[in-house]
Tab-separated table of C-alpha atoms and ligand atoms in Angstrom:
chain	number	residue	atom	x	y	z
A	266	VAL	CA	-183.078	173.239	-17.949
A	267	SER	CA	-186.403	174.385	-19.473
A	268	ILE	CA	-189.063	175.560	-16.623
A	269	GLU	CA	-192.776	176.578	-17.101
A	270	VAL	CA	-192.327	180.114	-15.989
A	271	VAL	CA	-196.339	180.785	-13.334
A	272	PRO	CA	-197.935	183.674	-14.571
A	273	ASP	CA	-197.647	186.444	-12.075
A	274	PRO	CA	-201.143	188.046	-10.973
A	275	GLU	CA	-199.920	191.262	-10.085
A	276	ARG	CA	-198.631	192.112	-13.389
A	277	PRO	CA	-200.030	192.656	-16.485
A	278	ARG	CA	-199.022	189.351	-19.017
A	279	ASP	CA	-197.622	191.549	-21.533
A	280	ASP	CA	-194.785	192.921	-19.470
A	281	CYS	CA	-192.345	190.921	-19.313
A	282	GLY	CA	-194.058	187.248	-18.263
A	283	GLU	CA	-193.971	186.803	-22.400
A	284	GLN	CA	-190.101	187.457	-22.417
A	285	LEU	CA	-189.159	185.406	-19.401
A	286	LYS	CA	-191.701	182.406	-21.347
A	287	GLU	CA	-189.651	182.000	-24.528
A	288	THR	CA	-186.831	181.963	-22.615
A	289	PRO	CA	-187.133	180.691	-18.523
A	290	LEU	CA	-184.886	181.196	-15.432
A	291	PRO	CA	-183.569	178.085	-14.679
A	292	PRO	CA	-185.021	176.020	-10.800
A	293	ARG	CA	-183.388	176.993	-7.890
A	294	GLN	CA	-180.502	179.167	-8.687
A	295	PRO	CA	-178.095	179.119	-6.243
A	296	PHE	CA	-177.982	182.933	-4.770
A	297	CYS	CA	-174.317	182.261	-4.593
A	298	ASP	CA	-171.992	179.863	-6.736
A	299	ILE	CA	-169.535	178.827	-4.709
A	300	ALA	CA	-168.671	175.534	-6.901
A	301	ALA	CA	-168.589	176.486	-9.643
A	302	ARG	CA	-166.712	179.468	-8.910
A	303	HIS	CA	-163.944	177.421	-8.096
A	304	LYS	CA	-164.926	175.092	-11.488
A	305	ALA	CA	-163.718	178.209	-13.037
A	306	TYR	CA	-160.047	177.406	-11.901
A	307	LEU	CA	-160.212	173.255	-10.381
A	308	ALA	CA	-156.632	172.219	-12.269
A	309	GLU	CA	-155.144	175.411	-10.210
A	310	LEU	CA	-156.149	174.429	-6.823
A	311	ARG	CA	-156.332	171.215	-6.988
A	312	GLU	CA	-152.304	171.939	-8.864
A	313	ALA	CA	-151.872	174.501	-5.587
A	314	ALA	CA	-153.616	171.246	-2.624
A	315	ALA	CA	-151.527	168.430	-4.113
A	316	GLN	CA	-148.550	170.497	-3.560
A	317	VAL	CA	-149.796	171.189	-0.077
A	318	LEU	CA	-150.704	167.266	0.840
A	319	SER	CA	-146.793	166.233	-0.277
A	320	SER	CA	-144.732	168.471	1.649
A	321	GLY	CA	-146.429	167.286	5.053
A	322	ASN	CA	-146.019	170.628	6.275
A	323	TYR	CA	-149.586	171.723	7.121
A	324	VAL	CA	-149.756	174.561	9.570
A	325	SER	CA	-147.368	177.227	9.852
A	326	GLY	CA	-145.529	176.935	6.957
A	327	GLY	CA	-144.169	178.693	3.676
A	328	ARG	CA	-147.806	179.102	2.018
A	329	VAL	CA	-149.057	181.166	4.953
A	330	LYS	CA	-146.338	183.118	4.703
A	331	GLU	CA	-146.307	183.876	0.656
A	332	LEU	CA	-150.687	184.209	1.284
A	333	GLU	CA	-149.742	186.996	3.602
A	334	THR	CA	-147.695	188.458	1.342
A	335	GLU	CA	-149.828	188.626	-1.327
A	336	LEU	CA	-152.350	189.642	0.613
A	337	CYS	CA	-149.723	192.866	1.715
A	338	GLY	CA	-148.892	192.960	-2.405
A	339	PHE	CA	-152.893	193.361	-3.496
A	340	THR	CA	-154.884	195.667	-0.018
A	341	GLY	CA	-151.743	198.249	0.059
A	342	ALA	CA	-151.481	197.191	3.934
A	343	GLN	CA	-147.907	196.810	5.480
A	344	HIS	CA	-148.466	193.882	7.773
A	345	ALA	CA	-151.029	191.097	7.073
A	346	PHE	CA	-151.417	188.125	9.689
A	347	ALA	CA	-154.149	185.184	7.691
A	348	CYS	CA	-155.836	183.584	10.536
A	349	ALA	CA	-158.748	180.835	11.024
A	350	ASN	CA	-161.631	183.923	10.264
A	351	GLY	CA	-162.735	187.063	9.907
A	352	THR	CA	-164.503	187.272	13.746
A	353	VAL	CA	-161.043	185.839	15.161
A	354	ALA	CA	-159.567	188.269	13.276
A	355	LEU	CA	-161.753	191.336	14.360
A	356	GLU	CA	-160.817	189.783	18.181
A	357	LEU	CA	-157.300	189.974	17.318
A	358	SER	CA	-156.728	193.664	15.729
A	359	LEU	CA	-159.404	194.174	19.473
A	360	ARG	CA	-157.076	193.059	21.769
A	361	ALA	CA	-154.308	193.917	19.555
A	362	LEU	CA	-155.307	197.474	19.900
A	363	GLY	CA	-155.527	197.035	24.214
A	364	ILE	CA	-158.947	196.673	24.370
A	365	VAL	CA	-159.881	194.840	27.873
A	366	PRO	CA	-163.064	193.863	29.960
A	367	GLY	CA	-165.071	196.937	30.647
A	368	ASP	CA	-164.110	198.903	27.322
A	369	GLY	CA	-166.681	199.946	25.148
A	370	VAL	CA	-166.107	200.050	21.370
A	371	ILE	CA	-169.217	201.150	19.513
A	372	VAL	CA	-170.807	198.700	16.551
A	373	PRO	CA	-172.636	199.846	13.791
A	374	ALA	CA	-176.226	196.822	14.209
A	375	TYR	CA	-176.648	196.918	11.200
A	376	THR	CA	-174.830	194.064	10.375
A	377	PHE	CA	-173.822	189.961	10.673
A	378	ILE	CA	-173.078	188.890	14.527
A	379	ALA	CA	-170.281	188.867	14.418
A	380	SER	CA	-168.841	192.824	14.572
A	381	ALA	CA	-170.538	193.132	18.463
A	382	GLY	CA	-169.778	189.550	19.049
A	383	ALA	CA	-166.231	189.836	19.014
A	384	VAL	CA	-166.563	192.657	21.019
A	385	SER	CA	-168.453	190.429	23.784
A	386	ASN	CA	-166.361	187.406	23.778
A	387	VAL	CA	-162.831	189.970	24.901
A	388	GLY	CA	-165.083	191.463	27.235
A	389	ALA	CA	-165.547	194.436	26.392
A	390	VAL	CA	-169.198	195.999	26.017
A	391	PRO	CA	-171.276	196.540	22.416
A	392	ILE	CA	-172.403	199.963	21.602
A	393	PHE	CA	-174.812	200.360	19.326
A	394	ALA	CA	-175.402	202.647	16.698
A	395	ASP	CA	-178.205	203.129	14.170
A	396	VAL	CA	-175.814	203.464	10.612
A	397	ASP	CA	-177.270	206.491	7.292
A	398	ARG	CA	-180.669	205.868	5.703
A	399	ARG	CA	-178.846	205.838	2.420
A	400	THR	CA	-174.961	204.296	3.246
A	401	LEU	CA	-176.764	201.749	5.358
A	402	ASN	CA	-172.622	202.251	7.297
A	403	LEU	CA	-171.449	204.021	10.340
A	404	SER	CA	-171.776	208.015	10.194
A	405	ALA	CA	-169.833	211.214	12.223
A	406	ALA	CA	-173.827	211.067	13.223
A	407	THR	CA	-175.092	208.408	14.079
A	408	ILE	CA	-171.657	207.612	15.852
A	409	GLU	CA	-172.219	210.666	17.754
A	410	GLN	CA	-175.709	209.373	18.923
A	411	ALA	CA	-174.474	206.457	20.516
A	412	LEU	CA	-172.163	207.887	22.406
A	413	GLY	CA	-175.081	210.876	23.562
A	414	LEU	CA	-177.732	207.411	24.578
A	415	ALA	CA	-174.711	206.020	26.133
A	416	ARG	CA	-174.310	208.970	28.129
A	417	GLN	CA	-177.946	208.604	29.220
A	418	ARG	CA	-178.591	204.626	30.363
A	419	PRO	CA	-176.747	203.817	33.380
A	420	THR	CA	-176.667	200.511	31.604
A	421	HIS	CA	-174.493	202.040	28.843
A	422	GLN	CA	-171.940	203.061	31.543
A	423	ALA	CA	-168.134	201.342	29.981
A	424	LYS	CA	-166.070	203.350	28.362
A	425	PRO	CA	-166.025	203.839	24.429
A	426	ARG	CA	-162.810	202.677	23.366
A	427	ALA	CA	-162.636	201.968	19.692
A	428	ILE	CA	-166.106	202.591	16.489
A	429	ILE	CA	-165.554	198.243	14.467
A	430	ALA	CA	-166.947	200.701	10.867
A	431	VAL	CA	-168.296	197.400	8.784
A	432	ASN	CA	-168.126	198.086	5.497
A	433	ILE	CA	-172.103	196.411	4.778
A	434	PHE	CA	-171.998	194.197	1.715
A	435	GLY	CA	-169.020	195.711	0.788
A	436	SER	CA	-168.870	199.356	0.430
A	437	PRO	CA	-167.091	201.251	2.648
A	438	CYS	CA	-167.723	203.588	5.420
A	439	GLU	CA	-167.642	207.883	4.682
A	440	TYR	CA	-164.299	206.932	7.215
A	441	ASN	CA	-162.941	210.246	6.747
A	442	GLU	CA	-165.511	211.840	8.172
A	443	LEU	CA	-165.286	209.244	10.987
A	444	ARG	CA	-161.522	209.143	11.106
A	445	GLU	CA	-162.714	212.545	12.579
A	446	VAL	CA	-165.207	211.870	14.940
A	447	ALA	CA	-162.503	208.895	16.296
A	448	GLY	CA	-160.056	211.701	17.165
A	449	LYS	CA	-162.731	214.248	18.444
A	450	HIS	CA	-164.149	211.138	20.882
A	451	LYS	CA	-159.142	209.403	21.557
A	452	LEU	CA	-161.452	206.082	19.315
A	453	LYS	CA	-159.868	203.815	17.650
A	454	ILE	CA	-161.132	202.280	14.495
A	455	ILE	CA	-161.452	198.392	13.590
A	456	GLU	CA	-162.280	198.096	9.918
A	457	ASP	CA	-164.373	195.431	9.933
A	458	GLY	CA	-163.835	194.269	6.092
A	459	ALA	CA	-165.087	191.130	6.455
A	460	GLN	CA	-167.361	191.633	3.011
A	461	SER	CA	-165.494	194.235	1.210
A	462	PHE	CA	-162.168	193.405	-0.007
A	463	GLY	CA	-161.410	194.690	-2.968
A	464	ALA	CA	-163.379	198.223	-2.405
A	465	THR	CA	-161.707	200.622	-2.287
A	466	TYR	CA	-162.042	204.603	0.040
A	467	ARG	CA	-159.677	207.454	-2.209
A	468	GLY	CA	-157.923	205.499	-3.761
A	469	ALA	CA	-156.521	203.372	-0.214
A	470	ARG	CA	-157.754	199.328	0.012
A	471	SER	CA	-160.067	198.032	1.853
A	472	GLY	CA	-157.309	196.565	4.917
A	473	THR	CA	-155.908	199.839	5.426
A	474	LEU	CA	-159.225	201.410	6.062
A	475	GLY	CA	-158.849	202.096	9.611
A	476	ASP	CA	-156.204	201.295	12.744
A	477	VAL	CA	-156.737	198.012	12.031
A	478	SER	CA	-158.449	195.697	9.379
A	479	ALA	CA	-160.030	192.580	9.633
A	480	CYS	CA	-160.966	190.513	6.705
A	481	SER	CA	-162.860	187.145	6.671
A	482	PHE	CA	-162.694	184.282	3.531
A	483	PHE	CA	-165.348	182.358	4.732
A	484	PRO	CA	-166.798	180.523	1.450
A	485	ALA	CA	-168.994	183.432	0.031
A	486	LYS	CA	-167.570	186.597	1.132
A	487	PRO	CA	-165.694	188.175	-2.442
A	488	LEU	CA	-162.337	186.993	-1.655
A	489	GLY	CA	-163.229	183.542	-0.572
A	490	GLY	CA	-161.859	180.447	0.795
A	491	LEU	CA	-162.481	176.536	0.678
A	492	ALA	CA	-162.874	176.818	4.380
A	493	ASP	CA	-162.779	179.340	6.961
A	494	GLY	CA	-160.455	181.310	6.818
A	495	GLY	CA	-159.360	185.584	7.700
A	496	ALA	CA	-156.441	188.037	7.442
A	497	VAL	CA	-156.227	190.535	10.433
A	498	PHE	CA	-154.198	194.398	8.612
A	499	CYS	CA	-152.212	197.079	10.538
A	500	ALA	CA	-149.837	199.605	9.457
A	501	ASP	CA	-147.819	200.051	12.499
A	502	GLY	CA	-145.321	197.732	13.260
A	503	ASP	CA	-145.718	196.655	16.973
A	504	VAL	CA	-150.313	196.182	16.739
A	505	ALA	CA	-148.212	193.489	13.609
A	506	ARG	CA	-146.275	191.939	15.870
A	507	GLN	CA	-148.610	191.647	18.264
A	508	VAL	CA	-151.930	190.366	16.538
A	509	ARG	CA	-148.891	187.491	15.367
A	510	LEU	CA	-147.752	186.539	19.259
A	511	LEU	CA	-152.176	186.463	20.129
A	512	ALA	CA	-152.751	183.872	17.818
A	513	ASN	CA	-150.155	181.649	18.620
A	514	HIS	CA	-150.522	181.404	23.004
A	515	GLY	CA	-148.317	184.341	23.221
A	516	TYR	CA	-144.863	182.305	21.737
A	517	ASP	CA	-141.955	185.290	21.196
A	518	PRO	CA	-139.714	182.885	19.215
A	519	GLN	CA	-137.176	185.194	20.168
A	520	GLU	CA	-137.793	184.331	23.454
A	521	ALA	CA	-138.485	181.037	23.048
A	522	GLU	CA	-141.623	181.746	25.275
A	523	HIS	CA	-144.710	182.328	25.942
A	524	THR	CA	-145.341	186.413	26.802
A	525	PHE	CA	-148.390	185.705	27.833
A	526	VAL	CA	-152.270	183.639	27.267
A	527	GLY	CA	-152.791	183.958	23.615
A	528	THR	CA	-154.711	181.579	21.593
A	529	ASN	CA	-155.092	179.423	18.019
A	530	ALA	CA	-156.281	181.654	16.187
A	531	ARG	CA	-153.690	180.620	12.827
A	532	LEU	CA	-154.109	179.882	9.099
A	533	GLY	CA	-153.721	175.992	7.699
A	534	GLU	CA	-151.036	176.257	5.223
A	535	LEU	CA	-154.248	174.004	2.722
A	536	GLN	CA	-156.006	177.544	3.038
A	537	ALA	CA	-153.541	180.028	2.547
A	538	ALA	CA	-152.516	178.210	-0.880
A	539	LEU	CA	-155.870	177.471	-2.061
A	540	LEU	CA	-157.069	180.835	-1.336
A	541	SER	CA	-153.622	182.222	-3.312
A	542	VAL	CA	-155.073	180.839	-6.362
A	543	ALA	CA	-158.868	182.794	-6.050
A	544	LEU	CA	-157.141	186.029	-5.613
A	545	ARG	CA	-154.692	185.111	-8.536
A	546	HIS	CA	-158.443	184.832	-10.577
A	547	PHE	CA	-160.425	188.198	-7.918
A	548	PRO	CA	-159.552	191.126	-10.193
A	549	ALA	CA	-161.805	189.665	-13.175
A	550	GLN	CA	-164.801	188.451	-10.416
A	551	ALA	CA	-164.450	191.872	-9.117
A	552	GLU	CA	-164.730	192.922	-12.622
A	553	ARG	CA	-167.960	191.002	-13.407
A	554	ARG	CA	-169.754	192.399	-9.253
A	555	GLU	CA	-168.753	195.375	-10.993
A	556	GLU	CA	-170.698	195.328	-13.941
A	557	ILE	CA	-174.243	192.882	-11.987
A	558	ALA	CA	-173.546	196.015	-10.067
A	559	ARG	CA	-174.303	199.181	-12.733
A	560	MET	CA	-177.530	197.128	-14.565
A	561	TYR	CA	-178.648	196.703	-10.693
A	562	ARG	CA	-178.127	200.322	-9.839
A	563	SER	CA	-179.545	201.607	-14.107
A	564	GLY	CA	-182.390	199.615	-13.478
A	565	LEU	CA	-183.575	200.268	-9.905
A	566	GLN	CA	-182.469	203.501	-9.295
A	567	GLU	CA	-186.216	204.908	-10.377
A	568	HIS	CA	-188.216	202.308	-8.413
A	569	PHE	CA	-186.197	201.663	-4.724
A	570	ASP	CA	-183.775	202.991	-2.903
A	571	LEU	CA	-180.260	202.067	-3.021
A	572	GLN	CA	-177.025	201.354	-1.594
A	573	ASP	CA	-174.397	205.184	-1.681
A	574	GLN	CA	-171.289	204.626	-1.919
A	575	PRO	CA	-169.781	207.085	-0.559
A	576	GLN	CA	-166.942	209.507	-3.444
A	577	GLY	CA	-164.326	208.782	-4.683
A	578	SER	CA	-165.221	205.277	-3.046
A	579	THR	CA	-165.902	201.479	-5.302
A	580	SER	CA	-167.578	198.403	-3.289
A	581	ALA	CA	-166.836	195.186	-3.103
A	582	HIS	CA	-169.872	194.304	-3.575
A	583	ALA	CA	-170.758	191.035	-1.070
A	584	GLN	CA	-173.936	191.491	-1.619
A	585	PHE	CA	-176.650	194.080	-3.768
A	586	ALA	CA	-179.422	195.734	-1.938
A	587	VAL	CA	-182.804	196.883	-2.325
A	588	VAL	CA	-184.968	199.349	-0.087
A	589	VAL	CA	-188.383	198.866	-0.993
A	590	ARG	CA	-189.714	202.897	-0.266
A	591	GLY	CA	-193.605	204.333	0.701
A	592	ASP	CA	-196.246	202.739	2.999
A	593	ASN	CA	-195.888	198.723	4.015
A	594	PRO	CA	-193.609	198.074	2.767
A	595	GLU	CA	-193.439	194.564	4.506
A	596	GLN	CA	-195.742	193.290	2.600
A	597	LYS	CA	-194.152	194.705	-1.293
A	598	ARG	CA	-191.343	193.068	0.424
A	599	GLN	CA	-192.188	189.825	0.113
A	600	GLU	CA	-194.578	190.024	-3.316
A	601	LEU	CA	-191.070	190.879	-4.359
A	602	ILE	CA	-189.043	188.045	-2.643
A	603	ASN	CA	-192.180	186.043	-4.539
A	604	ARG	CA	-192.790	187.500	-7.961
A	605	LEU	CA	-188.698	186.214	-8.000
A	606	ALA	CA	-189.405	183.122	-6.788
A	607	ARG	CA	-191.625	182.207	-9.357
A	608	LEU	CA	-189.359	183.019	-11.267
A	609	GLY	CA	-186.329	179.836	-9.836
A	610	ILE	CA	-184.458	183.381	-8.220
A	611	GLU	CA	-183.564	184.065	-4.134
A	612	GLY	CA	-184.265	187.431	-2.320
A	613	ARG	CA	-182.657	187.034	0.649
A	614	GLN	CA	-182.745	189.238	3.439
A	615	TYR	CA	-180.039	189.637	5.849
A	616	TYR	CA	-179.872	191.531	8.818
A	617	THR	CA	-183.483	191.766	9.442
A	618	LYS	CA	-183.647	191.075	12.885
A	619	PRO	CA	-182.987	194.259	14.409
A	620	LEU	CA	-179.135	192.150	16.196
A	621	HIS	CA	-179.574	194.845	19.020
A	622	LEU	CA	-182.852	193.947	19.994
A	623	GLN	CA	-181.697	189.944	19.855
A	624	ARG	CA	-181.060	187.866	22.536
A	625	ALA	CA	-177.961	187.732	22.718
A	626	PHE	CA	-177.221	190.819	23.374
A	627	SER	CA	-180.558	191.183	25.989
A	628	THR	CA	-178.869	192.095	28.601
A	629	LEU	CA	-177.284	195.048	27.224
A	630	GLY	CA	-180.712	197.037	27.726
A	631	TYR	CA	-181.733	198.262	24.597
A	632	GLN	CA	-185.122	199.271	23.582
A	633	ARG	CA	-186.914	199.541	19.814
A	634	GLY	CA	-187.100	202.526	18.765
A	635	ASP	CA	-182.839	203.012	19.995
A	636	LEU	CA	-181.954	202.601	16.673
A	637	PRO	CA	-184.963	203.887	14.005
A	638	ILE	CA	-183.081	204.389	11.003
A	639	TYR	CA	-182.448	200.873	11.268
A	640	GLU	CA	-185.449	199.501	12.636
A	641	ASP	CA	-187.307	201.201	9.790
A	642	LEU	CA	-184.661	199.180	6.614
A	643	CYS	CA	-185.393	196.207	8.734
A	644	ARG	CA	-189.076	196.467	7.277
A	645	ARG	CA	-187.452	197.538	3.300
A	646	VAL	CA	-184.781	195.816	2.725
A	647	PHE	CA	-183.646	192.405	0.840
A	648	ASN	CA	-181.582	190.871	-1.313
A	649	VAL	CA	-180.933	190.531	-5.062
A	650	PRO	CA	-178.562	187.843	-6.677
A	651	ASN	CA	-175.368	189.099	-7.840
A	652	ASP	CA	-172.682	186.721	-7.192
A	653	PRO	CA	-171.645	186.516	-11.478
A	654	PHE	CA	-170.809	182.600	-11.002
A	655	SER	CA	-175.211	182.204	-10.085
A	656	VAL	CA	-176.810	185.109	-12.701
A	657	THR	CA	-176.059	186.510	-16.219
A	658	PRO	CA	-175.993	190.295	-17.486
A	659	ASP	CA	-179.130	188.561	-19.562
A	660	GLN	CA	-180.770	187.132	-16.292
A	661	VAL	CA	-180.175	189.879	-13.867
A	662	ALA	CA	-182.080	192.114	-16.522
A	663	ARG	CA	-184.786	189.403	-15.905
A	664	ILE	CA	-184.776	190.275	-12.591
A	665	ILE	CA	-184.335	194.173	-12.818
A	666	ALA	CA	-188.084	193.200	-15.426
A	667	ALA	CA	-188.768	191.242	-12.966
A	668	LEU	CA	-189.135	194.019	-10.489
A	669	VAL	CA	-189.620	197.652	-11.378
B	197	PLP	C1	-169.272	191.844	8.508
B	197	PLP	C2	-169.215	190.640	8.949
B	197	PLP	N1	-168.049	190.226	9.920
B	197	PLP	C3	-167.321	189.618	10.709
B	197	PLP	C4	-166.930	187.841	9.842
B	197	PLP	C5	-166.942	187.088	10.241
B	197	PLP	O1	-165.986	186.093	9.375
B	197	PLP	P1	-165.946	184.685	9.910
B	197	PLP	O2	-167.911	184.265	9.443
B	197	PLP	O3	-165.348	184.132	8.989
B	197	PLP	O4	-165.827	184.498	11.032
B	197	PLP	C6	-167.797	188.485	9.399
B	197	PLP	C7	-168.668	187.033	7.946
B	197	PLP	O5	-169.749	186.871	7.933
B	197	PLP	C8	-169.020	189.521	8.181
B	197	PLP	O6	-169.972	189.207	7.869
């Protein structure tokens, strides 16, 4: 498809405008091209789906078990439980660790609502924390600040019991630091690895970085299925058993009894079979994401702040975040997004409406200024497309040229 590129009035014509005219980008490039991803191994998906269809076994069969074994093999986790989605994976994790109504759970405000919503859904109280300006994730300092703020406010008196460590955009938190502060305050760590499947921290994979880890297989995630899906990972056999019971109405097959009231949070056989196919292709896709991230990093780092990864870690690059520097960041960001739009490229803003100030959490009484770093980042961050099925390296080079 060829389109006419409208010259950008903000840029000198000899900058990248002329180049772009020669080989224009297609219009309305999808930000994440899930259909193209699946097209690459459509025959395998069809075969896997056909097998499930003809088996007549759609829930709690061998495919889910196989997927769980494969997930343990990939992540290095001792136990995996494949479940309905990433939100319930977090809820199961919280409940399996013994978090009960009224307990406090520290959550970064810079995240998708599910990280904090899961806390509310189990009756616990989110204690919102700021993030580190460079990693965009929790740090020991921001956790201590959140605990300090909670101590000062009569509305924030829930006893802190756990931390939800979100690896935002796929980049791991500095877990050594988090483990130290968790040890000091006797807090459990739940890794929210919804965006970080495949990431590593000091040789360990996402899925093994918390006391319990939750993952999402929502289609657009690094390992995406063809519907909702998720997993809980852990090393402790008792916790794993509790997760399994919770997710299947508290039913203990050995005792042939419902030992407590749980819920239904199971993954279906069809999704498990499709995810097994996706997992086989995951390493090659992750490499391509890494290559795109390297290009963005080297092309943009002089002009923007970019998300820092802790030493010895690798990101899953669920998204690539760009932080606008200097004054009038919102205006600059909009200009850059407009520039991309003229090339048929979408620049997105994720989580830029401060979560702690949204109506869903208004009863918690947070005020503007409580989490100053995240609130400032909300005015500066945007995301550029980094899905290898949506943008080629050549197109990434053009995006960089348009932004700098
Ligand atoms: C950080 C984070 N946590 C949790 C979730 C919830 O996952 P799901 O959509 O599978 O329920 C998401 C999904 O977008 C997420 O990005």
